[in-house]
XYZ file of C-alpha atoms in Angstrom:
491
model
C -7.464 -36.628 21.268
C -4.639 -35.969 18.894
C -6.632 -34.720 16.678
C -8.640 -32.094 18.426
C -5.265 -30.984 19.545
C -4.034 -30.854 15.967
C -7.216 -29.485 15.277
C -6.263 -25.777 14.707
C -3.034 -25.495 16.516
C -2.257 -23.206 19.536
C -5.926 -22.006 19.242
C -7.771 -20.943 22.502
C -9.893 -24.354 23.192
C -12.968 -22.785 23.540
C -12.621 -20.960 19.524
C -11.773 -24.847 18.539
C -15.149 -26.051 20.132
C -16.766 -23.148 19.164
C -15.705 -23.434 15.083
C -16.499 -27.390 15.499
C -20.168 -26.325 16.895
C -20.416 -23.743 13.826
C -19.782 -26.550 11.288
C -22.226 -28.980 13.496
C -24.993 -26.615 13.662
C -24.933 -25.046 10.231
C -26.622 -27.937 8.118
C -29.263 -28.321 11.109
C -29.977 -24.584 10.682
C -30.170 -24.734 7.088
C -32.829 -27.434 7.228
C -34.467 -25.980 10.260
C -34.407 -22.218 9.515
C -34.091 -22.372 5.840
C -31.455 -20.978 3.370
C -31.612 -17.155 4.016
C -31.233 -17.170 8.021
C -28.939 -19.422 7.998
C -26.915 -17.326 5.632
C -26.855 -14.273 7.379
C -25.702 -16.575 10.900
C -22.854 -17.757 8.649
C -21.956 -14.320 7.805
C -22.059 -13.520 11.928
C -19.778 -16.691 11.942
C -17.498 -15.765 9.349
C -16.534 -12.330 10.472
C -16.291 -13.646 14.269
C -13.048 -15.430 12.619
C -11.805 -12.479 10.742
C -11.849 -10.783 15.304
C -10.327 -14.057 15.931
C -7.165 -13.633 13.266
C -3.989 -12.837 15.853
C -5.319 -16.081 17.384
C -5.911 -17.788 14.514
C -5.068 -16.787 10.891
C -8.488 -16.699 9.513
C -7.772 -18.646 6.297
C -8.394 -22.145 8.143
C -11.583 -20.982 10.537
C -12.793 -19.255 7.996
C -11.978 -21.555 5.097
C -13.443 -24.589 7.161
C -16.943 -22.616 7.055
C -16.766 -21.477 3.153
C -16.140 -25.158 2.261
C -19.636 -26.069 4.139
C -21.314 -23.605 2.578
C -20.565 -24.876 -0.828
C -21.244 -28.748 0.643
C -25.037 -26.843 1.857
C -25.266 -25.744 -1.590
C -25.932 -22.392 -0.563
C -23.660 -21.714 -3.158
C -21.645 -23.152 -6.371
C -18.299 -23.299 -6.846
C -18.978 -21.322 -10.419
C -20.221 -18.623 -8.174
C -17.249 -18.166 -6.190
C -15.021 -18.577 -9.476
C -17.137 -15.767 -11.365
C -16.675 -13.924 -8.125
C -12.357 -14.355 -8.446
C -12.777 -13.885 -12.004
C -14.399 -10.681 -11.117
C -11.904 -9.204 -8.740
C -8.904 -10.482 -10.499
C -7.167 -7.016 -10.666
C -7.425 -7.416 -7.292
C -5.546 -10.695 -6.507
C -3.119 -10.267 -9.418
C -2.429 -7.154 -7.009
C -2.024 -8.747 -3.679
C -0.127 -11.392 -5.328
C 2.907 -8.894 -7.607
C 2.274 -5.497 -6.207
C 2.927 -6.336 -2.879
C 5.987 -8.452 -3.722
C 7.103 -5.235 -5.520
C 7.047 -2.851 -2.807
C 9.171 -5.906 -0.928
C 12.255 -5.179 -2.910
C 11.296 -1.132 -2.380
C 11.805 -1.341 1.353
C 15.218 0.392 1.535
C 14.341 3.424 -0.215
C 11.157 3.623 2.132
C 13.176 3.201 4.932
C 16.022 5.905 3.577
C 12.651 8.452 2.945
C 10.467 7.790 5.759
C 12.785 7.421 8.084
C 13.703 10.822 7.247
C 9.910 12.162 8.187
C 10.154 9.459 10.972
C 12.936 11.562 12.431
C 12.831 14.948 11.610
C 8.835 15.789 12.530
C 8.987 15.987 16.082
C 5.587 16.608 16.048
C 3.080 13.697 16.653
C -0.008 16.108 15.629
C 2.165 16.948 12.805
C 3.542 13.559 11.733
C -0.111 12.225 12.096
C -1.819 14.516 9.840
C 1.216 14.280 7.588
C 0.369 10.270 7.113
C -3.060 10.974 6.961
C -2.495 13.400 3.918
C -0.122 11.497 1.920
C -2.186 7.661 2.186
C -5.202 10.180 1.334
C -3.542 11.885 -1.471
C -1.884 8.613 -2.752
C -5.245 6.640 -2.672
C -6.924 9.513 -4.631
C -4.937 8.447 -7.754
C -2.991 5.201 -7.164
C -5.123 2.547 -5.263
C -5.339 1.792 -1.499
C -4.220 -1.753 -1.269
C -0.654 -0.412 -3.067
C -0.819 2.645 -0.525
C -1.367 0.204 2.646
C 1.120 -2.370 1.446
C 3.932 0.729 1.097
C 2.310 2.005 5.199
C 3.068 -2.065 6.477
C 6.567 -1.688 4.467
C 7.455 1.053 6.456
C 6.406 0.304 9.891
C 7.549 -3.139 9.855
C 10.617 -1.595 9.010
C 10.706 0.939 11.779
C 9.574 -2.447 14.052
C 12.786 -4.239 12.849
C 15.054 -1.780 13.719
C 13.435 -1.244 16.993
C 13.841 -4.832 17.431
C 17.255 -5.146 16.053
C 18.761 -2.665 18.239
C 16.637 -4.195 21.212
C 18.381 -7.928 20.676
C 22.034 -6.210 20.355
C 24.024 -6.677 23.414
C 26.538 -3.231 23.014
C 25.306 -1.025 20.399
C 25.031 2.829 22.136
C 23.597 4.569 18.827
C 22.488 7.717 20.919
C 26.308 8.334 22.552
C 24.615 8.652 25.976
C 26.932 6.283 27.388
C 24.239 3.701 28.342
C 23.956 0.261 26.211
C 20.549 1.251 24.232
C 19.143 -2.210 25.011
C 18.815 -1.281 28.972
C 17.507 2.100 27.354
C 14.738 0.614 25.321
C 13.931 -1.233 28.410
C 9.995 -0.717 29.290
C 9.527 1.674 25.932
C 7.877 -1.401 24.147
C 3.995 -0.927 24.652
C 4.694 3.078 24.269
C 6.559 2.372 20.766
C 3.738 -0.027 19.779
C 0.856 2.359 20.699
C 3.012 4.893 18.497
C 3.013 2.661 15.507
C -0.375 1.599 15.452
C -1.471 5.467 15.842
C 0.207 6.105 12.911
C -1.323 3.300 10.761
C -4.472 3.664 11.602
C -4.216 7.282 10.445
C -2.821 6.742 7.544
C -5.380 3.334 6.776
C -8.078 5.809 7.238
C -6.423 8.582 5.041
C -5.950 5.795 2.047
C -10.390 5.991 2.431
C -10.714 9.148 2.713
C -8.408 9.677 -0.964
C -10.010 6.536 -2.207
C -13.813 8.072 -2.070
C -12.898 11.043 -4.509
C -11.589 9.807 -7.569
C -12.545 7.551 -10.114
C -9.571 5.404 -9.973
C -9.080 5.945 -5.655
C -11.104 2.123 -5.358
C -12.398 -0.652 -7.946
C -15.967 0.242 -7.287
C -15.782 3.507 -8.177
C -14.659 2.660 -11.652
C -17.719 0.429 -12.006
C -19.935 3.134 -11.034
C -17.979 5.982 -13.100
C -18.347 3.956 -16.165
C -22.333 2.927 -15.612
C -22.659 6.942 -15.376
C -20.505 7.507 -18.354
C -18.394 9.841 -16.324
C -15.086 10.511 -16.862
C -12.351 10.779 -13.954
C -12.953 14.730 -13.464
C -16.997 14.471 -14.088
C -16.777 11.986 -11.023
C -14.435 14.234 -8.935
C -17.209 16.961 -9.348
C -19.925 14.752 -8.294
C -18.164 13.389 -5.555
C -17.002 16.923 -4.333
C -19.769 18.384 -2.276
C -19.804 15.361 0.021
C -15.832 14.409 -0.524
C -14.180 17.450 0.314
C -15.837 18.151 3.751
C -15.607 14.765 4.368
C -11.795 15.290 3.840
C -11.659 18.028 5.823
C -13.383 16.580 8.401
C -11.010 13.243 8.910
C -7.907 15.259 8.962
C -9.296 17.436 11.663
C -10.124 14.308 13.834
C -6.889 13.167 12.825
C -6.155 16.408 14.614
C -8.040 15.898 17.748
C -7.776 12.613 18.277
C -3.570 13.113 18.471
C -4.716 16.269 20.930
C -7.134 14.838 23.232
C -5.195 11.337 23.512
C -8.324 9.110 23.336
C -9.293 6.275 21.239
C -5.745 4.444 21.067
C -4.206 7.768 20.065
C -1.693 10.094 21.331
C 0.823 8.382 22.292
C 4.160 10.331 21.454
C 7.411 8.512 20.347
C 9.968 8.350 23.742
C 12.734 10.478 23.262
C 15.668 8.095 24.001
C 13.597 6.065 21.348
C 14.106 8.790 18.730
C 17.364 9.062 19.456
C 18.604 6.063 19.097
C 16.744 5.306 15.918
C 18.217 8.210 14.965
C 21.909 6.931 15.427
C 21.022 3.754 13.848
C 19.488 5.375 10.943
C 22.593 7.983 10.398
C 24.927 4.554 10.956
C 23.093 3.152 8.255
C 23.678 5.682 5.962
C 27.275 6.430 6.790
C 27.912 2.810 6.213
C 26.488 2.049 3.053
C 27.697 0.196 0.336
C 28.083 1.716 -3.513
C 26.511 -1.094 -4.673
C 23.267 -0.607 -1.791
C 23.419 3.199 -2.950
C 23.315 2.017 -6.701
C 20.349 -0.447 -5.237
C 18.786 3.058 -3.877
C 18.570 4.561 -7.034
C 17.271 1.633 -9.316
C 14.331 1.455 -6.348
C 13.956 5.360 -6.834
C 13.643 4.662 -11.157
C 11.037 1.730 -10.247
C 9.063 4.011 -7.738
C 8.747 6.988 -10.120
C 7.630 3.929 -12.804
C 5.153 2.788 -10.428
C 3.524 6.455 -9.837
C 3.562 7.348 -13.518
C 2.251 3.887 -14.396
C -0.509 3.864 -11.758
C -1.389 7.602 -12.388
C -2.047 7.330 -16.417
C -3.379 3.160 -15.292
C -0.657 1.768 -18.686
C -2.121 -1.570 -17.603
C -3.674 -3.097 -14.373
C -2.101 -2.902 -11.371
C -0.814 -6.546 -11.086
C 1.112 -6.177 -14.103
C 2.947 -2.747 -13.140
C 3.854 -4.346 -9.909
C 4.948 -7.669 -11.620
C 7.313 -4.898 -13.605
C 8.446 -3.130 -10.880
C 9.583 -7.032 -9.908
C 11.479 -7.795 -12.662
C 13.474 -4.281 -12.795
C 14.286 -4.068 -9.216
C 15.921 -7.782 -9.188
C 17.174 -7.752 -12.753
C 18.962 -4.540 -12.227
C 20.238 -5.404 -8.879
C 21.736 -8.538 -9.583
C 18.916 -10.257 -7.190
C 18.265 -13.821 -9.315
C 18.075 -16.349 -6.381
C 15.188 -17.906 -6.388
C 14.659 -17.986 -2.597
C 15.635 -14.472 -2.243
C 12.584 -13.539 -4.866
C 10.117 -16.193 -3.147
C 10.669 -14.368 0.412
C 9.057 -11.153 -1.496
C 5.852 -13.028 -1.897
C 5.212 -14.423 1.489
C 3.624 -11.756 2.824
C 0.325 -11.546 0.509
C -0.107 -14.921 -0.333
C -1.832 -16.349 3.087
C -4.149 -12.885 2.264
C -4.642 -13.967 -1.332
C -6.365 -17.270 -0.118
C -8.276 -15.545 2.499
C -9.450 -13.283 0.049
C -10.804 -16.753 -1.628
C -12.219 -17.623 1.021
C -14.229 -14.089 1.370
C -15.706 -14.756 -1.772
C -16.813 -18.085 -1.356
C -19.289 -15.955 1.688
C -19.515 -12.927 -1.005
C -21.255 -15.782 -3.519
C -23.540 -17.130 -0.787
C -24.650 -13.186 -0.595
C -25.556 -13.339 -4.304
C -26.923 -16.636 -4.711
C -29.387 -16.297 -1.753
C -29.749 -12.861 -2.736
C -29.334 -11.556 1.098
C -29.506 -8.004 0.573
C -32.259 -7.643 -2.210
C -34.907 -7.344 0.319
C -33.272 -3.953 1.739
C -32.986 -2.842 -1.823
C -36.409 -3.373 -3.137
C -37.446 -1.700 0.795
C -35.426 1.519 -0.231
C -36.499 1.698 -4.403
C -40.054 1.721 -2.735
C -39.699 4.912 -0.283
C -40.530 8.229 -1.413
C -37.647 9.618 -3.784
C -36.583 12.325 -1.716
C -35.459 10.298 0.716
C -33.835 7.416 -0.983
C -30.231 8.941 -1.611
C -29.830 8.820 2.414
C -31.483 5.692 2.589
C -29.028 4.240 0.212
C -26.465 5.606 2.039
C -27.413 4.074 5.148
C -27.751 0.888 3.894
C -24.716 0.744 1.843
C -22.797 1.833 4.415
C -24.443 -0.531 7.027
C -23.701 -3.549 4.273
C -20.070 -2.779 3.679
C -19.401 -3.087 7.652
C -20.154 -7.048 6.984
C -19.297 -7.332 3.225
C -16.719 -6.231 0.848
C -18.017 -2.701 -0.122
C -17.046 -3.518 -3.752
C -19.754 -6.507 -4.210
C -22.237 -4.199 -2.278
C -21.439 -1.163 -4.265
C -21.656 -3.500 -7.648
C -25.323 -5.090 -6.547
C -26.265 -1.842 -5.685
C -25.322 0.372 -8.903
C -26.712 -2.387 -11.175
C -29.987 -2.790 -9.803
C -30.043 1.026 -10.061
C -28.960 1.271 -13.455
C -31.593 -1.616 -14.297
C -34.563 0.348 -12.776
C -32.957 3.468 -14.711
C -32.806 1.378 -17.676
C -36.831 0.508 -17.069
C -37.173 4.151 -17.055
C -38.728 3.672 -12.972
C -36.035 6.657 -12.754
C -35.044 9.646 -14.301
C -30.907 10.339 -15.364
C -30.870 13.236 -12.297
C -32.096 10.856 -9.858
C -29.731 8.014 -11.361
C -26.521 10.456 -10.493
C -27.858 10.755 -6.861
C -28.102 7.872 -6.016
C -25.276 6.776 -7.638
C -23.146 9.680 -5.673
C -25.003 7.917 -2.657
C -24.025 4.163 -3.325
C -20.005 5.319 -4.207
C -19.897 7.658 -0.815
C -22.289 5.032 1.467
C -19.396 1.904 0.156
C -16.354 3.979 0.972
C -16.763 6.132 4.097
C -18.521 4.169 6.761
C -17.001 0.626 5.885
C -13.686 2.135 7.532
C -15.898 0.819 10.643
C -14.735 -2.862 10.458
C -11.455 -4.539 8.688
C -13.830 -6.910 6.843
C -15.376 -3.498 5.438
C -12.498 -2.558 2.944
C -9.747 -4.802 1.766
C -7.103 -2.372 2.290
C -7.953 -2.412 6.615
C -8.326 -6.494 6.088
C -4.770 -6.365 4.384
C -3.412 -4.234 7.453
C -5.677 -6.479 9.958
C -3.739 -9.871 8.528
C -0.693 -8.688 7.938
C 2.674 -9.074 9.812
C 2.423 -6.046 11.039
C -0.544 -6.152 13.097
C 0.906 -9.248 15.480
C 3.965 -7.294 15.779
C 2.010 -4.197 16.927
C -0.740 -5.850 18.901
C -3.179 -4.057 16.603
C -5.906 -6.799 16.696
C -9.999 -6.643 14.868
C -11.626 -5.560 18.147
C -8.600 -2.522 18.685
C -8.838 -1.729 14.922
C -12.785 -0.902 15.307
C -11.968 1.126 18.465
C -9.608 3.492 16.587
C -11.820 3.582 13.780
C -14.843 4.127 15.644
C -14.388 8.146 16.058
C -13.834 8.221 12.731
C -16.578 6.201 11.472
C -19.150 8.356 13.215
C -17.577 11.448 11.703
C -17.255 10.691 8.110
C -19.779 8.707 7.865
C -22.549 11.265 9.805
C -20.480 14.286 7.453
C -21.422 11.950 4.396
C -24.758 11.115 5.483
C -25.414 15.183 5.869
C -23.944 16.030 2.288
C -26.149 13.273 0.760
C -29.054 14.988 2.482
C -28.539 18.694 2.046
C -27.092 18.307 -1.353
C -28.695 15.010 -2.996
């Protein structure tokens, strides 16, 4: 009894029985159904665990289920190594990049908290979020974007909180302790937040999908094309830029017509005495925390110019930006660098974990049935096929293994000469837009949205799987039908 109660922790009882019946079941399904059904059921299992994570961090769940499927055999342990090896850019990212923007946090406070403050308008402030992740993304990457977007909010959440727990602070003047003002504005400043991220998450895909450098797949398929990063941007463009347009004007409407999880405005007495707190802050800081300021400011205009001209992979700039913020601010504790790294590291092993299910996909070969289906329709009509089934993929996958199958089983048949070089670049053009666009459907679809999904942030905010597919959902029908209609009329 102990250990079923151990089993998991404060998990609902019925997910515990429910992830014990999953690892019962499983080897009686493999033997019974065989090796490909039972595959695609542990996929079904898998993500119900990544719905599951402000219940239950998925790294355990989850983890429990990847180490059966290497016990079943239904894949190797070389696999899911090749498969790390493969995205190590990735991990070496998580792991100093995010630590990096840790010791940036003042000066994204000291900015942001200027935009946070000054834009009165919600419409305004959304679209403005949705811009800059999008514009960011487009040259820099989105997990770096989306780790600065949980920086700032779960700064903006701390002070909230902060002034919230203070007994006789009265930031706003209005003669009224703030804490018995904040009283009841919880939910409305948590419905604010996770407006905002959500926009801006979706802005850091919309960027991502136009560039060459915007997400790792698009560099494999830039350099299987021989393209160079403004031969892509020209490919991309037909379908990119209205897609663009067309997720900032939902931004747009969705802030207007309040549905979705949107619209919720930021209460005034809220504003206010952020506001206070904020111009406190400033009035009462330290030479040394402005001197702190500016070394941040030197690292952040490192990181942009770094990331822009890519002077090395993006683990190693943030592992820089590490050692010049601390060295240069006196911060040499051990514990006080170790804190930076807490937040990515439970993500790094989940991200493990994901591949362990990402090598089952290759080693049963799941999805080469719906490519061989699509390289056998008529020509025409296989850039929008591809599409489709990209897209539909990435909502279960990682978009970066789908978009990697998919470009080399297209360069192979291009290679057999079953293609010609024109048709090549469509589908191609199909494969990058059909990975990027409608994976924002599900966090398991881009690593950025899983990043948001598992981060502190999202317990903080209540911003759980099933609300994050909500949110995304108007958006996922219009980029992803604007997409599907430029890969049609134009491909």
């Amino acid at each position: 009894m102990e250990a079923f109660k151990s089993f998991l922790g404060n998990s609902p009882l019925w997910y515990k029985q429910t992830i014990l019946a999953f690892l019962v079941l499983n080897p009686i399904l493999l033997f019974t159904l065989g090796a490909t059904a039972t595959g695609w059921i542990i996929i079904g299992e898998f993500i119900l665990t990544l719905a599951m994570a402000l219940k239950c961090y998925p790294l355990q769940s989850g983890g429990l289920i990847a180490f059966e499927v290497v016990l079943m055999n239904l894949t190797t342990p070389y696999t899911v190594f090749h498969e790390i090896e493969g995205n190590l850019e990735v991990i070496l990212l998580l792991v100093f990049m995010v630590a990096g923007i840790y010791f940036m946090k003042p000066l994204l406070m000291f900015i942001f908290g200027k935009i946070f403050i000054k834009v009165r308008s919600k419409v305004v402030l959304s679209l403005l979020f949705s811009f800059i992740a999008a514009f960011l993304s487009a040259f820099l990457d989105a997990l770096t974007v989306t780790a600065v977007l949980i920086g700032v909010f779960v700064g903006f959440y701390e002070v909230y909180h902060k002034v919230h727990s203070a007994a006789d602070t009265d930031y706003d003047d209005s003669g009224v302790a703030d804490r018995k003002e904040l009283s009841g504005t919880l939910d409305e400043f948590r419905s604010f937040l996770r407006s905002l991220v959500m926009h801006g998450a979706v802005g850091t895909a919309l960027g991502g999908v136009c560039t060459i450098v915007g997400e790792p797949q698009n560099l494999l398929i830039g350099d299987k094309l021989g393209w160079d990063f403004m031969e892509f941007f020209y490919a991309m463009a037909p379908i990119t830029m209205p897609v663009l347009a067309g997720g900032l004007l939902t931004c747009v409407a969705l802030e207007v017509t309040k549905t979705f999880g949107f619209g919720q405005k930021l209460p005034e007495k809220v504003r206010d005495i952020i506001e206070g707190f904020l111009e406190e802050q400033d009035a009462n800081r330290t030479g040394a925390e402005k001197y702190a300021l500016v070394v941040q400011a030197v690292s952040a205009v490192f990181l942009i110019v770094a990331l822009a001209f890519h002077l090395a992979p993006v683990g190693l700039i943030g592992l820089t930006i590490i050692v010049l913020q601390t060295a240069f601010t006196g911060i040499t504790d051990e514990h006080s660098i170790g804190h930076a790294f807490e937040e990515a590291l439970p993500f790094t092993a989940l991200l493990a974990v994901f591949f362990v299910i990402v090598g089952m996909i290759h080693d049963l070969h799941l999805f080469k049935p719906i490519i061989e289906y699509v390289l056998q329709q008529e020509k025409s009509v296989q850039p929008a096929l591809f599409y489709g089934a990209n897209g539909l993929l990435s909502m279960i996958s990682d978009n970066v293994f789908v978009a990697t199958v998919y470009i080399n089983e297209v360069k192979a048949a291009f290679d057999a000469g079953t293609i010609s070089r024109e048709e090549l670049e469509h589908l191609a053009i199909a494969i990058n837009t059909g990975t990027n666009l409608p994976s924002v459907a599900t966090p398991n679809g881009q690593a950025a949205f899983l990043f948001l999904l598992t981060s502190a942030l999202a317990p903080a905010i209540r911003l759980s799987y099933v609300q994050m597919i909500k949110m995304a959902l108007p958006y996922t029908i219009v980029l992803g039908g604007i997409g599907l209609l430029g890969v049609i009329m134009f491909l």
